[in-house]
mmCIF file of N, CA and C in Angstrom:
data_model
loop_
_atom_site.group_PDB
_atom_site.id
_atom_site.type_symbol
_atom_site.label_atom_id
_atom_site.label_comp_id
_atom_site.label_asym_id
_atom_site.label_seq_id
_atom_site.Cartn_x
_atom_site.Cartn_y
_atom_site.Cartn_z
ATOM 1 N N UNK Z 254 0.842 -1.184 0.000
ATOM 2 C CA UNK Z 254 0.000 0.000 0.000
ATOM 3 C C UNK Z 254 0.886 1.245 0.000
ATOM 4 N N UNK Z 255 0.295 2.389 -0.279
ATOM 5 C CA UNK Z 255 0.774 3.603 -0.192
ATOM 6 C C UNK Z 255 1.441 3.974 0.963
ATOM 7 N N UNK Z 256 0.590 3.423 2.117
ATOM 8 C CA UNK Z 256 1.365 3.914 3.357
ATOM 9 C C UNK Z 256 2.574 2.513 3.804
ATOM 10 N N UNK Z 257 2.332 1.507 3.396
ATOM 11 C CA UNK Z 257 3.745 1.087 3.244
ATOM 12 C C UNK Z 257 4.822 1.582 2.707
ATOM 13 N N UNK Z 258 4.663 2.223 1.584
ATOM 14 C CA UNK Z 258 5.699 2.551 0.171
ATOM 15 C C UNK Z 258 6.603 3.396 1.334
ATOM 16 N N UNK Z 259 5.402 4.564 2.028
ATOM 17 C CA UNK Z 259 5.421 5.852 2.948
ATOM 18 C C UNK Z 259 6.620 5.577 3.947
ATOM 19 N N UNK Z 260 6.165 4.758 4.712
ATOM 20 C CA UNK Z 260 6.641 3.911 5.851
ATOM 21 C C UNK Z 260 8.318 3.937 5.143
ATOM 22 N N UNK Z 261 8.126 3.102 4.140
ATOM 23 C CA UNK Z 261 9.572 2.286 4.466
ATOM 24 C C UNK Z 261 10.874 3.853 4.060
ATOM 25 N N UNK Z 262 9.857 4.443 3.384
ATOM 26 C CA UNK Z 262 10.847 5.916 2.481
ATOM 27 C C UNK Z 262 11.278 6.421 4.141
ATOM 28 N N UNK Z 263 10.530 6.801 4.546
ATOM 29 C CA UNK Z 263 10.487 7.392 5.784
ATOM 30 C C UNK Z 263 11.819 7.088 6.792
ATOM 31 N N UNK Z 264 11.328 5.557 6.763
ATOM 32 C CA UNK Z 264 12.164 4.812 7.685
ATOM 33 C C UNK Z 264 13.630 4.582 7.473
ATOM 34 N N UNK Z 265 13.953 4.897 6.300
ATOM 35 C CA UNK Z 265 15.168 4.742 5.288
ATOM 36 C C UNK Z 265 15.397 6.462 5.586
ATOM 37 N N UNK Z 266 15.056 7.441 5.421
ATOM 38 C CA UNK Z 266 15.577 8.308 5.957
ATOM 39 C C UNK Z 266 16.050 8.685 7.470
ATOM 40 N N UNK Z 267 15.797 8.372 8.057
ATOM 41 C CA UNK Z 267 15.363 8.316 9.754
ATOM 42 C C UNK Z 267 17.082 7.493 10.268
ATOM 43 N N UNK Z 268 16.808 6.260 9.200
ATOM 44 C CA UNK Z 268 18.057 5.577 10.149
ATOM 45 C C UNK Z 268 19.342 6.331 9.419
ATOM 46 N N UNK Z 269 19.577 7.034 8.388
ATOM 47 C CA UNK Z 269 20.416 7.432 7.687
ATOM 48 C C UNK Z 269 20.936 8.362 8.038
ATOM 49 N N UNK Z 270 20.114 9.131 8.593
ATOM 50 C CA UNK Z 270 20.567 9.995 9.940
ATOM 51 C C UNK Z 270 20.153 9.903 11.582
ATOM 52 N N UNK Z 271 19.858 8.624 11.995
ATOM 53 C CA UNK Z 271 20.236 8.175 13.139
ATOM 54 C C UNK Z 271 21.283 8.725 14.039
ATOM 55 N N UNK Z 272 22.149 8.936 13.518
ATOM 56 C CA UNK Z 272 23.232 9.079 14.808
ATOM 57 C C UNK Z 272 22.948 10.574 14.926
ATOM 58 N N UNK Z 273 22.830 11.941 14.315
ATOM 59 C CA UNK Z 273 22.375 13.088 14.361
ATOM 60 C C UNK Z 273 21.354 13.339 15.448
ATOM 61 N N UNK Z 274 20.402 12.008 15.455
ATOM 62 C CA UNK Z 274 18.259 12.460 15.840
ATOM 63 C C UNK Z 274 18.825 11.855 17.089
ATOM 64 N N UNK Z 275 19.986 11.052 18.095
ATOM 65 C CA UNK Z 275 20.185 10.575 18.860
ATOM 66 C C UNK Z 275 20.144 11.532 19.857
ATOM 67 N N UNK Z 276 19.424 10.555 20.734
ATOM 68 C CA UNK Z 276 18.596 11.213 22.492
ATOM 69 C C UNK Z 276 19.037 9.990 23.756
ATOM 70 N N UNK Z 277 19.190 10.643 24.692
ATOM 71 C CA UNK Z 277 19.584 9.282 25.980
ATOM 72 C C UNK Z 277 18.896 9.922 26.952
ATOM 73 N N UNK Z 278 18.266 8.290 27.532
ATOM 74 C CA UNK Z 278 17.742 8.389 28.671
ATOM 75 C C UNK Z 278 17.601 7.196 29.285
ATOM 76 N N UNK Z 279 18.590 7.251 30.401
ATOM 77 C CA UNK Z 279 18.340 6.419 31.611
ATOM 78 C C UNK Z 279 19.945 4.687 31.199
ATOM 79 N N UNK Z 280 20.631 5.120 30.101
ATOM 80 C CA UNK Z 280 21.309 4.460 29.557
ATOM 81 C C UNK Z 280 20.643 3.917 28.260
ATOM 82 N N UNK Z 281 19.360 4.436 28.015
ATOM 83 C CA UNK Z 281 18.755 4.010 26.963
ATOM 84 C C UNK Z 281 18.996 4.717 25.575
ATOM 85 N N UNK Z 282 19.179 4.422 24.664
ATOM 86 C CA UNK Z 282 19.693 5.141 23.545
ATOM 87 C C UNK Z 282 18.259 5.658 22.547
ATOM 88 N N UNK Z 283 17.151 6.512 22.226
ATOM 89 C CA UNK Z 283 16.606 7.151 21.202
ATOM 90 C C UNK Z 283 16.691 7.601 20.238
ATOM 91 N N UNK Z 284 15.817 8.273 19.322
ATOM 92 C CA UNK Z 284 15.985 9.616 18.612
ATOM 93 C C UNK Z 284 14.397 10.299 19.065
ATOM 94 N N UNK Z 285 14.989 11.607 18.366
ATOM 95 C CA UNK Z 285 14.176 12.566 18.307
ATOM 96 C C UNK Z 285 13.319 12.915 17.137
ATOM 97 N N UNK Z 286 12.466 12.800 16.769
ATOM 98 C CA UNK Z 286 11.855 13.125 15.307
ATOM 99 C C UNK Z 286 10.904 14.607 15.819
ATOM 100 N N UNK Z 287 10.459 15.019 15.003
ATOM 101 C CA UNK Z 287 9.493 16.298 14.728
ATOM 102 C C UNK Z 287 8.554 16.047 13.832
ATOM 103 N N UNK Z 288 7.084 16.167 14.667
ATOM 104 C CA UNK Z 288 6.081 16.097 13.270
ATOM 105 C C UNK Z 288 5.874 14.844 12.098
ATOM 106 N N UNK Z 289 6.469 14.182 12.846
ATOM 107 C CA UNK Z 289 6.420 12.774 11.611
ATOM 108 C C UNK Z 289 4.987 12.372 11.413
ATOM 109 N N UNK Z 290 4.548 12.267 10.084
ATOM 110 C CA UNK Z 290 3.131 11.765 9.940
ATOM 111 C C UNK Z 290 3.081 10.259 10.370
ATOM 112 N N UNK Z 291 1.674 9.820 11.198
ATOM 113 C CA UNK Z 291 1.211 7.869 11.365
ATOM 114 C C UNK Z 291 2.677 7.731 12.058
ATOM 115 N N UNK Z 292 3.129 8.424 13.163
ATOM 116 C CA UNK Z 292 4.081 7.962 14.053
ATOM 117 C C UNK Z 292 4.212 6.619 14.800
ATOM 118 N N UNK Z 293 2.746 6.398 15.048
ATOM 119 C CA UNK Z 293 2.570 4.509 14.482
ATOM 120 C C UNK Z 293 3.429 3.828 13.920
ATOM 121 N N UNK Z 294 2.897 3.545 13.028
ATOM 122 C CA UNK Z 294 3.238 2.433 12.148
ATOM 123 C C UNK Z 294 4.708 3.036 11.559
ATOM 124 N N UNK Z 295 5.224 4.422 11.373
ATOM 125 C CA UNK Z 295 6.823 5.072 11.121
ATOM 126 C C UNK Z 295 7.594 4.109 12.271
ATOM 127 N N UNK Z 296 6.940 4.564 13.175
ATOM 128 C CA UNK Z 296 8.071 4.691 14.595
ATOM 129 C C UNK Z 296 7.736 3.190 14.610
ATOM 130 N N UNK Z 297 7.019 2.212 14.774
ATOM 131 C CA UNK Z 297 7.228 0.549 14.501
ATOM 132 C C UNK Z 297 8.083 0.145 13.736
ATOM 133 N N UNK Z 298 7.900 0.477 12.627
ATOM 134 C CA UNK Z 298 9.014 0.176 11.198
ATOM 135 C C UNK Z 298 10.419 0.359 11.712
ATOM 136 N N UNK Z 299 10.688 1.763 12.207
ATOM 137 C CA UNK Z 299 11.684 2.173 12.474
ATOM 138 C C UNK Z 299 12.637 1.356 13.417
ATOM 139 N N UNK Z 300 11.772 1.184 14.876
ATOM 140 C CA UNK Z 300 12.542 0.393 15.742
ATOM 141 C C UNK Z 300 12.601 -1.333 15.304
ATOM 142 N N UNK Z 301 11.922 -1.363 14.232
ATOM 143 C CA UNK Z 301 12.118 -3.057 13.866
ATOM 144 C C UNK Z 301 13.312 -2.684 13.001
ATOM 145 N N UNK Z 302 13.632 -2.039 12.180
ATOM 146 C CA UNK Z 302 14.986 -2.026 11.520
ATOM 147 C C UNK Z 302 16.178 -1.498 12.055
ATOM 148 N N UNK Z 303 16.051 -1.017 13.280
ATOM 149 C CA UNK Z 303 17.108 -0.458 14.176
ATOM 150 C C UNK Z 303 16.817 -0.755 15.567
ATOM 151 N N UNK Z 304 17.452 -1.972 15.865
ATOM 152 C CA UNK Z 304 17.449 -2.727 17.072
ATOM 153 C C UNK Z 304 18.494 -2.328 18.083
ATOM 154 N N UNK Z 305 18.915 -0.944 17.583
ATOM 155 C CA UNK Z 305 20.112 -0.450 18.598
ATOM 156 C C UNK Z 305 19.277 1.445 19.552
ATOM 157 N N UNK Z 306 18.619 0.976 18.681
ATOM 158 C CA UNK Z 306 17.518 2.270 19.103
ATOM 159 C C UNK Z 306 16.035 1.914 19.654
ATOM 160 N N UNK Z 307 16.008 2.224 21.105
ATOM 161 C CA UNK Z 307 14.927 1.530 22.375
ATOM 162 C C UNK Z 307 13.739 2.204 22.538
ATOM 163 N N UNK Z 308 13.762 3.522 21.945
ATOM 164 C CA UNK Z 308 12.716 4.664 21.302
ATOM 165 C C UNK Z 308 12.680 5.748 21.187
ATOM 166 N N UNK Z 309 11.681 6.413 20.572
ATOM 167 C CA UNK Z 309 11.394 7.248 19.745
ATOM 168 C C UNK Z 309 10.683 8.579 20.435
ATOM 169 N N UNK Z 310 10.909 9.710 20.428
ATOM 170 C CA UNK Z 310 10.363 10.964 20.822
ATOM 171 C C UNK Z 310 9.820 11.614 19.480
ATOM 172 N N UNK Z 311 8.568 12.038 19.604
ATOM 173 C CA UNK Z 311 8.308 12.474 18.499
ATOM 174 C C UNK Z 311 7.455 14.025 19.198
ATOM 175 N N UNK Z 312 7.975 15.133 18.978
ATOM 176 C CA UNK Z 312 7.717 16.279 19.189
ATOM 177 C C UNK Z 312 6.717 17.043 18.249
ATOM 178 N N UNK Z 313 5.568 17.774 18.706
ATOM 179 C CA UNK Z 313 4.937 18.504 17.874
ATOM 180 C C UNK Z 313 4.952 19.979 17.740
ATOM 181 N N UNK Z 314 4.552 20.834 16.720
ATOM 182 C CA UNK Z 314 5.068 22.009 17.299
ATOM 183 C C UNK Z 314 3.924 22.801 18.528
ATOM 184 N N UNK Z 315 3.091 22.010 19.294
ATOM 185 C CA UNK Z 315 2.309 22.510 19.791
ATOM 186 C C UNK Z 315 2.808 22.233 21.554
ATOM 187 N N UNK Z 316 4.131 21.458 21.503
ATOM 188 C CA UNK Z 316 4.804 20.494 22.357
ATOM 189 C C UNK Z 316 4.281 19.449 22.897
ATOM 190 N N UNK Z 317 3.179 18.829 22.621
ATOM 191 C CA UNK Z 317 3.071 17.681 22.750
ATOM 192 C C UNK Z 317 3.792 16.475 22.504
ATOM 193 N N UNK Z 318 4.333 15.407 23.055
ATOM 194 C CA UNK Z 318 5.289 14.698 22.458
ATOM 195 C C UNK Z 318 4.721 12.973 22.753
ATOM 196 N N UNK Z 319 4.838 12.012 21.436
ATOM 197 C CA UNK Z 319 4.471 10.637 21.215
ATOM 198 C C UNK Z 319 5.578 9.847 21.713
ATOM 199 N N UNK Z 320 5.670 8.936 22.234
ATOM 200 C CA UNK Z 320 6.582 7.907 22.631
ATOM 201 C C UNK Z 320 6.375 7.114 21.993
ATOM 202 N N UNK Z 321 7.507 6.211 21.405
ATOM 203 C CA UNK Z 321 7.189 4.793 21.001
ATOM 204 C C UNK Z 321 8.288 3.938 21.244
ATOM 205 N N UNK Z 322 8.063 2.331 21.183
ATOM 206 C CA UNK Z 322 9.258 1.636 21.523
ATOM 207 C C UNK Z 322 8.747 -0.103 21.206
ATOM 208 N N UNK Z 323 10.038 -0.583 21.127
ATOM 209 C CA UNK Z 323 9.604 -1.792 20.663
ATOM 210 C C UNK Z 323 10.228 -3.146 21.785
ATOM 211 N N UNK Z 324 9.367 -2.605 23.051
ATOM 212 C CA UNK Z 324 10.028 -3.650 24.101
ATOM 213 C C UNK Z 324 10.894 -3.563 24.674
ATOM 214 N N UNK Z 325 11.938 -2.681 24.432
ATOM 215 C CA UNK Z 325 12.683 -2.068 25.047
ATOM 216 C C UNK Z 325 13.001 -0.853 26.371
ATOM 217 N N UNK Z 326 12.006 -0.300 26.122
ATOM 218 C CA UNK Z 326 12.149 0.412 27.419
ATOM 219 C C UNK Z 326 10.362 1.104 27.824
ATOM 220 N N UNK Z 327 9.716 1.115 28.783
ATOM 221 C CA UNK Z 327 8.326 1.414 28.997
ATOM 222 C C UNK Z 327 8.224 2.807 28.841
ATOM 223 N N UNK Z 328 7.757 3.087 27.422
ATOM 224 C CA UNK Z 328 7.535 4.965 27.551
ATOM 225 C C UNK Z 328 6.499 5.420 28.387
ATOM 226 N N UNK Z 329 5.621 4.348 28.478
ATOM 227 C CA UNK Z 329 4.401 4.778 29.651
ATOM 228 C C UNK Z 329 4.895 5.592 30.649
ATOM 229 N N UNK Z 330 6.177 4.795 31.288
ATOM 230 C CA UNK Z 330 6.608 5.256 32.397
ATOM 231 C C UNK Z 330 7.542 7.049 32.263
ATOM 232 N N UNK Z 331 8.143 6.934 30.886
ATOM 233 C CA UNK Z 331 8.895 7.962 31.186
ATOM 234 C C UNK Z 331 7.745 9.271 30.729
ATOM 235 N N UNK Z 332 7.099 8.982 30.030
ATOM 236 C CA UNK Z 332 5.953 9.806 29.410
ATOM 237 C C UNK Z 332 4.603 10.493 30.920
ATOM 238 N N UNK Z 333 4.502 9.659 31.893
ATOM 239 C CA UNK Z 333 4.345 9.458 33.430
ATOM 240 C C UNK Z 333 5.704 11.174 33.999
ATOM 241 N N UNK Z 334 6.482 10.583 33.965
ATOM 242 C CA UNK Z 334 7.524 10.706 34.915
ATOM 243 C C UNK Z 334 8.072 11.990 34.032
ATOM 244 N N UNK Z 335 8.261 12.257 33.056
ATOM 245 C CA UNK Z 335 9.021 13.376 32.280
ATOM 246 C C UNK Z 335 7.551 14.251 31.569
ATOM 247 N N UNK Z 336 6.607 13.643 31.269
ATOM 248 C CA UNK Z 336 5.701 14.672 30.104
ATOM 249 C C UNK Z 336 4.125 14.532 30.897
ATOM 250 N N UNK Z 337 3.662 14.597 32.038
ATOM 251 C CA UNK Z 337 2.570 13.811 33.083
ATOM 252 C C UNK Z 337 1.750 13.603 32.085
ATOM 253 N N UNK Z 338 2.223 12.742 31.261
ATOM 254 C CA UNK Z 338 1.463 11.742 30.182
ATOM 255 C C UNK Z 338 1.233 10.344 30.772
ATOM 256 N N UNK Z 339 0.547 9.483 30.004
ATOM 257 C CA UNK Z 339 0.720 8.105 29.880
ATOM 258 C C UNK Z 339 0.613 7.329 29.417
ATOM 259 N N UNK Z 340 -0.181 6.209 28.506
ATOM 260 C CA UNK Z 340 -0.366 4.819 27.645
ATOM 261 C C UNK Z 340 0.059 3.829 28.167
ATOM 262 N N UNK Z 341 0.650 3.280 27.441
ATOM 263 C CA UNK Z 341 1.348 1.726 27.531
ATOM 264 C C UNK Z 341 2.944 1.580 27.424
ATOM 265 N N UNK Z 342 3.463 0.587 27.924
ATOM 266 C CA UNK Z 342 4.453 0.474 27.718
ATOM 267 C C UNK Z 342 5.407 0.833 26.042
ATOM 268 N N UNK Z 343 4.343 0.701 24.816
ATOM 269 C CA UNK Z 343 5.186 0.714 23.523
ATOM 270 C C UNK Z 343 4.424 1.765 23.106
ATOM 271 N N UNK Z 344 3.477 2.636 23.424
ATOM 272 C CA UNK Z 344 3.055 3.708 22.436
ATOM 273 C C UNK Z 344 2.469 4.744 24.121
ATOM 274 N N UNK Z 345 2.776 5.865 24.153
ATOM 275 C CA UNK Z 345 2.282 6.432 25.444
ATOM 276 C C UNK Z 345 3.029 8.345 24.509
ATOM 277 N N UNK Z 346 2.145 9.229 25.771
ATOM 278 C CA UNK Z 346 2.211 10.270 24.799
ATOM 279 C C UNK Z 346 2.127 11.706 26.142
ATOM 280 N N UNK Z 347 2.321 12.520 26.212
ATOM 281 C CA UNK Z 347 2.368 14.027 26.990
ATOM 282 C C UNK Z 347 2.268 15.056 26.246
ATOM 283 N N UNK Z 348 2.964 16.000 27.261
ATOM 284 C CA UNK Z 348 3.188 17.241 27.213
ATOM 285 C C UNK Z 348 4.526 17.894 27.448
ATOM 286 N N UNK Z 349 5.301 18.552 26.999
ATOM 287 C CA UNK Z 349 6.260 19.720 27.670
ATOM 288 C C UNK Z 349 5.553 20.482 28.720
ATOM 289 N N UNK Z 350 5.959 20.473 29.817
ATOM 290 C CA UNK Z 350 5.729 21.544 30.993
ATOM 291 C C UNK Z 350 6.036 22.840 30.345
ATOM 292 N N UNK Z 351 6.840 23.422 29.640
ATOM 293 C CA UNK Z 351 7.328 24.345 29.783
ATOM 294 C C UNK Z 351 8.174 24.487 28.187
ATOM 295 N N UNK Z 352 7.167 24.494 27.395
ATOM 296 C CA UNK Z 352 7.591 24.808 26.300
ATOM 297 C C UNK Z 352 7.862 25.851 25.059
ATOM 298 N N UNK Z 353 8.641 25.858 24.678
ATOM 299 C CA UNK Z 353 9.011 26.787 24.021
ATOM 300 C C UNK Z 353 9.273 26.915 22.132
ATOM 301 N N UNK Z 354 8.560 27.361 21.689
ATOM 302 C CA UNK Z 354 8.182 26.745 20.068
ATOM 303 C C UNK Z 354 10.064 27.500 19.547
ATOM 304 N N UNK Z 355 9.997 26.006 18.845
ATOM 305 C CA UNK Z 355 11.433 26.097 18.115
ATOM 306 C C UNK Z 355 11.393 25.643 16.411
ATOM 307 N N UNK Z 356 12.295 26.467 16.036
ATOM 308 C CA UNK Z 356 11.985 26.045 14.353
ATOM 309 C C UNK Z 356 13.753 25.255 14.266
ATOM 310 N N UNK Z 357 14.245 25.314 15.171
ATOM 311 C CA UNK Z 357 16.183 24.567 14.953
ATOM 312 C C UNK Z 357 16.132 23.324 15.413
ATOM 313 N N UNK Z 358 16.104 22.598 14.826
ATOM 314 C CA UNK Z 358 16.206 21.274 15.398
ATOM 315 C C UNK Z 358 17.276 20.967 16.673
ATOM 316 N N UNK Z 359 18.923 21.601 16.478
ATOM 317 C CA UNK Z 359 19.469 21.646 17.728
ATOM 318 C C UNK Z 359 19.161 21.864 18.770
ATOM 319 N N UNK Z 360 17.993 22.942 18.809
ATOM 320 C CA UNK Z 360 17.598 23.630 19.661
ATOM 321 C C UNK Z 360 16.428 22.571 20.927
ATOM 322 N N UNK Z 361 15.886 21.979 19.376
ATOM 323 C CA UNK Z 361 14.863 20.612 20.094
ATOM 324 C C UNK Z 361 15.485 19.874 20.785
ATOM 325 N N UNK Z 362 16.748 19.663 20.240
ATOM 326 C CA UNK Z 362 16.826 18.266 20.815
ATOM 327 C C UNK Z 362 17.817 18.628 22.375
ATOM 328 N N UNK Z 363 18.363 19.909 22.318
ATOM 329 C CA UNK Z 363 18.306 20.273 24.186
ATOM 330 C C UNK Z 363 17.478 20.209 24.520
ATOM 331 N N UNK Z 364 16.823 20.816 24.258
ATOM 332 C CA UNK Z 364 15.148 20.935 24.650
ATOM 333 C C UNK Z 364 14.487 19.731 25.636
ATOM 334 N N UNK Z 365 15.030 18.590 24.566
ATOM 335 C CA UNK Z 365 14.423 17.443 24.749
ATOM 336 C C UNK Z 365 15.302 16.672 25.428
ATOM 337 N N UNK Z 366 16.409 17.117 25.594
ATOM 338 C CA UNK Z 366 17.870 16.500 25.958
ATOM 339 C C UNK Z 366 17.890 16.812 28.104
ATOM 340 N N UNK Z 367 17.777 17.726 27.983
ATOM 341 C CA UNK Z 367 17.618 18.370 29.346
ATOM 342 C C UNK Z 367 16.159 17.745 30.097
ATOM 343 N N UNK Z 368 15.281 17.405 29.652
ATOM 344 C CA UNK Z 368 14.124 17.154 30.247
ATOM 345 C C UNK Z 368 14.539 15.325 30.527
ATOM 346 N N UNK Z 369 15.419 15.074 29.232
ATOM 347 C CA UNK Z 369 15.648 13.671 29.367
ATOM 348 C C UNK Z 369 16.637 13.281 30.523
ATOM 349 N N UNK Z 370 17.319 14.208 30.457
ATOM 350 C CA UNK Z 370 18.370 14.441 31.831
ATOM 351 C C UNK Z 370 19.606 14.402 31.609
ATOM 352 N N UNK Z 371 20.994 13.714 32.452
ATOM 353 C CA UNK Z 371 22.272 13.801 31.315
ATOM 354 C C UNK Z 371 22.324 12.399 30.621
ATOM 355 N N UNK Z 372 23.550 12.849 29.787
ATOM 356 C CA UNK Z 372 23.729 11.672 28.558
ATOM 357 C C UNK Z 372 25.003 10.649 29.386
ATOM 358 N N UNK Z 373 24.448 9.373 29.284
ATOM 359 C CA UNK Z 373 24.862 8.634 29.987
ATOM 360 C C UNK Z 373 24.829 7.727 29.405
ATOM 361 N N UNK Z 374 24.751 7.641 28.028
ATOM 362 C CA UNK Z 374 24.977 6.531 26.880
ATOM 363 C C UNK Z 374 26.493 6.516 26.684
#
């Protein structure tokens, strides 16, 4: 289907710059995305082809932010504990307390880096 074709283009960009979108938390290794459309089924694809990456932050510009993960680490909990969000262990979702609209991606990913806490990957 179309949103396969979607998916995999997507997902092929994402890991290609993987090491750039990279986020840590808790010894756990992420990335950061922005705005990704069906963060679903993206962010599934994604962590099935990159088994070195435990999940996914996906930021909106309204600061709301999606968690996802593939068994690897419970975003419920950090989405709880960092965004007073919650869901499930593999798809869970918040808020920024205290957000601040950014168009620099560097800028996000302190942003997102500091809330995550230090880098300890």
């Amino acid at each position: 289907t179309i949103d396969n074709l979607t998916s995999r283009y997507i997902v092929k960009l994402l890991s290609d710059k993987k090491d750039e979108l990279k986020v840590y938390y808790r010894g756990k290794v992420g990335i950061l995305t922005t705005q990704v459309p069906n963060i679903s089924v993206i962010g599934n694809d994604f962590l099935m082809a990159n088994p070195d990456i435990a999940f996914i932050i996906d930021l909106s510009n309204r600061g709301t932010v999606s968690l996802r993960s593939s068994n690897r680490i419970d975003v419920s909990q950090m989405a709880k504990q960092l965004f007073d969000g919650g869901g499930h262990p593999n798809a869970a979702g918040g808020r920024l307390k205290e957000y601040k609209e950014q168009f620099d991606y560097t800028e996000m990913k302190r942003m997102i880096q500091s809330v995550l806490g230090p880098v300890d990957a």
